[in-house]
Short mmCIF file of C-alpha atoms and ligand atoms in Angstrom, two decimals:
data_model
loop_
_atom_site.label_atom_id
_atom_site.label_comp_id
_atom_site.label_asym_id
_atom_site.label_seq_id
_atom_site.Cartn_x
_atom_site.Cartn_y
_atom_site.Cartn_z
CA MET K 15 0.00 0.00 0.00
CA SER K 16 1.35 3.46 -0.90
CA LEU K 17 2.40 5.89 1.81
CA ALA K 18 -0.47 8.21 0.85
CA LYS K 19 -3.00 5.40 1.35
CA ARG K 20 -1.46 4.36 4.64
CA LEU K 21 -1.60 7.96 5.87
CA GLU K 22 -5.26 8.12 4.82
CA ALA K 23 -5.93 4.88 6.69
CA LEU K 24 -4.11 6.29 9.73
CA ASN K 25 -6.39 9.35 9.68
CA GLN K 26 -9.43 7.08 9.64
CA VAL K 27 -8.05 4.97 12.50
CA TYR K 28 -7.46 8.15 14.53
CA GLN K 29 -11.00 9.33 13.76
CA ILE K 30 -12.54 6.06 14.96
CA TYR K 31 -10.56 6.29 18.18
CA ASP K 32 -11.28 10.00 18.70
CA ASP K 33 -15.02 9.26 18.30
CA TYR K 34 -14.71 6.45 20.85
CA SER K 35 -12.84 8.58 23.39
CA ALA K 36 -15.17 11.56 22.89
CA ALA K 37 -17.97 9.46 24.36
CA LEU K 38 -16.01 8.65 27.54
CA ASP K 39 -16.44 10.59 30.77
CA LEU K 40 -12.93 11.96 31.17
CA ALA K 41 -11.08 14.53 33.25
CA CYS K 42 -8.86 15.43 30.27
CA GLU K 43 -8.89 19.07 29.18
CA ALA K 44 -6.71 21.62 27.40
CA SER K 45 -3.64 22.67 29.41
CA CYS K 46 -3.74 19.47 31.44
CA ALA K 47 -0.34 18.14 30.47
CA HIS K 48 0.87 15.80 33.21
CA CYS K 49 0.80 13.03 30.61
CA CYS K 50 2.97 14.96 28.12
CA THR K 51 6.29 13.42 29.06
CA ALA K 52 9.40 12.49 27.11
CA ASN K 53 8.33 8.83 27.28
CA VAL K 54 5.76 8.82 24.47
CA THR K 55 6.35 6.31 21.67
CA MET K 56 5.14 6.24 18.08
CA THR K 57 5.63 4.76 14.62
CA THR K 58 7.47 6.12 11.58
CA LEU K 59 4.13 6.46 9.75
CA GLU K 60 2.89 8.79 12.48
CA ALA K 61 6.12 10.80 12.19
CA CYS K 62 5.35 11.26 8.47
CA LYS K 63 1.91 12.60 9.36
CA ILE K 64 3.48 15.10 11.77
CA MET K 65 6.22 16.18 9.36
CA ASP K 66 3.80 16.51 6.44
CA GLY K 67 1.32 18.46 8.53
CA ILE K 68 3.64 21.32 9.42
CA THR K 69 5.14 23.98 7.16
CA ALA K 70 8.71 23.75 5.79
CA SER K 71 9.86 26.46 8.21
CA GLY K 72 8.04 24.69 11.04
CA ARG K 73 9.86 21.45 10.10
CA GLN K 74 13.19 23.25 10.19
CA ALA K 75 12.40 24.82 13.58
CA LEU K 76 11.25 21.46 14.93
CA SER K 77 14.37 19.73 13.66
CA THR K 78 16.62 22.34 15.30
CA ARG K 79 14.70 22.07 18.56
CA LEU K 80 14.84 18.27 18.56
CA LYS K 81 18.60 18.28 17.98
CA SER K 82 19.11 20.69 20.88
CA ILE K 83 17.44 18.26 23.28
CA GLU K 84 18.44 14.92 21.79
CA GLU K 85 20.32 13.93 24.94
CA ILE K 86 17.36 14.19 27.34
CA PRO K 87 16.62 10.97 29.24
CA ARG K 88 13.61 9.15 27.82
CA PHE K 89 11.92 5.78 27.53
CA LYS K 90 13.21 3.67 24.65
CA PRO K 91 10.99 0.65 24.00
CA LEU K 92 12.52 -2.77 23.36
CA LEU K 93 9.40 -4.37 21.90
CA THR K 94 6.51 -3.20 19.76
CA THR K 95 2.96 -4.12 20.72
CA ASN K 96 2.55 -6.68 17.91
CA ARG K 97 5.84 -8.35 18.77
CA MET K 98 4.74 -8.52 22.40
CA ALA K 99 1.40 -10.04 21.30
CA GLU K 100 3.24 -12.77 19.40
CA LEU K 101 5.52 -13.51 22.33
CA CYS K 102 2.53 -13.66 24.69
CA ALA K 103 0.66 -15.99 22.32
CA ALA K 104 3.72 -18.26 22.25
CA SER K 105 4.05 -18.06 26.07
CA ALA K 106 7.59 -16.80 25.47
CA LYS K 107 9.57 -14.67 27.90
CA ILE K 108 8.88 -10.93 27.58
CA PRO K 109 11.95 -8.75 28.18
CA ALA K 110 11.41 -6.21 30.95
CA GLU K 111 11.08 -2.62 29.73
CA ASP K 112 12.61 0.22 31.72
CA SER K 113 9.61 2.52 32.08
CA THR K 114 11.03 4.61 34.91
CA ASP K 115 9.56 8.10 34.69
CA GLN K 116 12.49 10.32 33.76
CA GLY K 117 10.54 13.44 34.71
CA GLN K 118 11.15 15.22 31.41
CA ASP K 119 8.45 17.04 29.43
CA CYS K 120 7.63 16.10 25.85
CA ALA K 121 9.74 17.99 23.31
CA LEU K 122 6.57 19.27 21.66
CA LEU K 123 4.99 20.79 24.74
CA ASP K 124 4.96 24.58 25.05
CA ASN K 125 3.35 26.34 28.02
CA ASP K 126 1.37 23.19 28.82
CA LEU K 127 -0.04 23.08 25.29
CA CYS K 128 0.79 20.60 22.55
CA THR K 129 2.32 22.39 19.55
CA ILE K 130 1.11 19.68 17.13
CA TYR K 131 -2.18 18.75 18.80
CA ASP K 132 -4.15 17.81 15.66
CA LEU K 133 -1.20 15.76 14.40
CA ARG K 134 -0.29 14.06 17.67
CA PRO K 135 0.40 10.33 17.51
CA PHE K 136 -1.81 7.62 18.93
CA GLY K 137 0.46 7.28 21.96
CA CYS K 138 -0.88 10.70 22.99
CA ARG K 139 -4.48 10.24 21.83
CA CYS K 140 -4.83 7.22 24.08
CA PHE K 141 -3.74 9.16 27.17
CA VAL K 142 -7.12 9.37 28.84
CA SER K 143 -8.12 9.39 32.47
CA ARG K 144 -11.38 9.52 34.44
CA GLN K 145 -9.65 11.60 37.11
CA ASN K 146 -6.98 14.27 36.87
CA CYS K 147 -3.63 12.45 36.73
CA GLY K 148 -1.83 15.31 38.47
CA GLU K 149 -4.09 15.04 41.51
CA LEU K 150 -4.24 11.24 41.48
CA GLY K 151 -0.59 10.57 40.65
CA TYR K 152 -1.51 8.18 37.83
CA ALA K 153 -4.04 7.78 35.02
CA ASP K 154 -7.40 6.25 35.95
CA ILE K 155 -8.37 4.22 32.91
CA ASP K 156 -11.02 1.50 32.76
CA ASP K 157 -10.01 -1.99 31.66
CA PHE K 158 -12.10 -1.96 28.49
CA THR K 159 -10.52 1.28 27.25
CA ALA K 160 -7.09 -0.20 28.00
CA SER K 161 -8.02 -3.13 25.71
CA VAL K 162 -9.29 -0.72 23.03
CA ASN K 163 -6.02 1.22 23.23
CA THR K 164 -3.99 -1.95 22.74
CA VAL K 165 -6.01 -2.91 19.65
CA PHE K 166 -5.45 0.53 18.10
CA LEU K 167 -1.72 0.36 18.84
CA GLN K 168 -1.66 -3.02 17.09
CA VAL K 169 -3.58 -1.76 14.05
CA ILE K 170 -1.40 1.34 13.65
CA GLU K 171 1.76 -0.75 13.90
CA HIS K 172 0.32 -3.12 11.28
CA LEU K 173 -0.33 -0.18 8.93
CA ASP K 174 3.37 0.64 9.29
CA ALA K 175 4.58 -2.97 9.22
CA GLU K 176 7.53 -2.06 7.00
CA GLY K 177 8.52 0.79 9.28
CA CYS K 178 9.85 1.28 12.78
CA SER K 179 8.76 2.40 16.23
CA GLY K 180 10.52 4.13 19.07
CA ASN K 181 10.45 7.08 21.40
CA LEU K 182 8.66 10.05 19.80
CA LEU K 183 11.84 12.15 19.92
CA ASP K 184 13.97 9.40 18.36
CA VAL K 185 11.49 8.66 15.58
CA LEU K 186 11.16 12.35 14.73
CA LEU K 187 14.94 12.82 14.74
CA VAL K 188 15.33 9.90 12.32
CA MET K 189 12.47 10.95 10.04
CA ALA K 190 13.52 14.62 9.94
CA THR K 191 16.34 13.91 7.47
CA ASN K 192 15.56 13.73 3.74
CA ASP K 193 17.70 10.59 3.29
CA ASN K 194 15.83 8.68 5.98
CA ARG K 195 12.47 9.86 4.72
CA ARG K 196 13.38 8.66 1.21
CA ALA K 197 14.65 5.34 2.57
CA TYR K 198 11.40 4.95 4.53
CA GLU K 199 9.26 5.68 1.48
CA ASN K 200 11.23 3.02 -0.43
CA GLY K 201 10.80 0.48 2.37
CA LYS K 202 14.54 0.56 3.07
CA LEU K 203 14.84 2.39 6.39
CA ASN K 204 17.06 0.34 8.70
CA CYS K 205 15.29 0.58 12.06
CA GLU K 206 17.99 -0.90 14.26
CA ALA K 207 20.84 1.06 12.64
CA ASN K 208 18.85 4.19 13.46
CA GLY K 209 18.21 3.24 17.08
CA LEU K 210 14.57 2.24 16.49
CA ILE K 211 12.73 -1.09 16.72
CA VAL K 212 11.22 -3.02 13.82
CA ASN K 213 7.42 -2.97 13.43
CA TRP K 214 5.54 -6.26 13.07
CA GLU K 215 2.40 -7.28 11.27
CA LEU K 216 -0.69 -7.87 13.39
CA LYS K 217 -1.18 -11.61 13.79
CA VAL K 218 -2.77 -11.93 17.25
CA LEU K 219 -5.11 -9.37 18.77
CA MET K 220 -4.55 -8.89 22.51
CA ILE K 221 -8.16 -8.73 23.70
CA PRO K 222 -9.12 -10.41 26.98
CA PRO K 223 -12.11 -12.80 26.66
CA GLU K 224 -14.38 -10.54 28.74
CA HIS K 225 -13.99 -7.67 26.21
CA ARG K 226 -14.31 -9.60 22.95
CA GLU K 227 -18.03 -9.12 22.43
CA LYS K 228 -18.11 -5.47 23.52
CA ILE K 229 -15.19 -4.49 21.29
CA GLU K 230 -16.65 -6.08 18.14
CA PRO K 231 -18.38 -2.87 16.85
CA ILE K 232 -15.03 -1.06 17.04
CA LEU K 233 -13.31 -3.90 15.19
CA GLN K 234 -16.04 -3.70 12.53
CA GLN K 235 -15.33 0.00 12.05
CA LEU K 236 -11.62 -0.73 11.70
CA ARG K 237 -12.30 -3.54 9.21
CA HIS K 238 -14.43 -1.21 7.10
CA ILE K 239 -11.87 1.53 6.62
CA HIS K 240 -12.18 2.60 2.97
CA LEU K 241 -9.23 3.71 0.90
S1 LIG E 423 -4.54 11.79 30.67
FE1 LIG E 423 -4.37 12.78 32.67
S2 LIG E 423 -2.80 14.37 32.44
FE2 LIG E 423 -3.46 13.75 30.39
S3 LIG E 423 -5.07 15.23 29.84
FE3 LIG E 423 -6.06 13.41 30.76
S4 LIG E 423 -6.30 13.90 32.93
FE4 LIG E 423 -4.78 15.33 32.09
S1 LIG E 424 3.07 15.26 21.23
FE1 LIG E 424 1.71 16.76 22.15
S2 LIG E 424 0.08 15.54 23.15
FE2 LIG E 424 1.82 14.18 22.74
S3 LIG E 424 3.01 14.15 24.62
FE3 LIG E 424 3.89 15.72 23.26
S4 LIG E 424 2.89 17.64 23.84
FE4 LIG E 424 1.65 15.96 24.70
#
C-alpha cells in the first residue's frame, strides 16, 4: 500500500478512536499536560503525518529544537505491541522494559499546550483518564478502554509494518532527514541502525475474553476503513 493510502488509513483509524474517546467521561482538558512526558512512543508512519502536517519552516524549527534536546533521558521501547502479542501468544519470555519516569516534558509541549495537537500520535491520543492524573498521581483508565487502546496500537503498527517504532523524539529525529524519509518511502529504512525497533504485522489481537463481544463494533469499524 502506498504511503499516501497508509496515511489516509491512519487518519481514519485516529477518527474512529477519537469518536470512541469523545464518548467517555474523562477529566482530560486543554492545558492538562501531566501526561505529556518524554516517554511517548510512536511509529514512523505517524512521524510522516506530523512532518507533512507542518510547514517547511516549522519542520526546520522542529528539527533544530529536537537536535538541541536529543540527549534528554527518555523511555526507549525494546518491543513493539505486535511483537509482544506474538511472544505472549507463544508463552515466550517478555523482556522487561525500563519505564522509569524520567521526569522530562515532551519535546513538543509549550506552556502546557501541545504544539502539534491535531497531528499528535496515537500514543498521545490514548492518554485518557477519568480523574486528573496530576491530583491522582496516575491515570485512571477503565479496563475496556485499556483493551481498546492496545487494539489501536496493534492496528497502527500493522499499517506501518515495513517501518519502525521508538520514542517520539527518536522517531522524529530519524524521520527529519531527507535521506531517511526517502529510505522509509522506499521500504529501506534500517530501524535498528537508526536506534529504532522493527514494526511487526498484526497476527494476534490482545483482547481479553471478557472484552471480545463489547469491542466487536469497534473492530467492525476498523475492518471497514475505505481507501
Ligand atoms: S490523561 Fe491525565 S494528564 Fe493527560 S489530559 Fe487526561 S487527565 Fe490530564
Ligand atoms: S506530542 Fe503533544 S500531546 Fe503528545 S506528549 Fe507531546 S505535547 Fe503531549
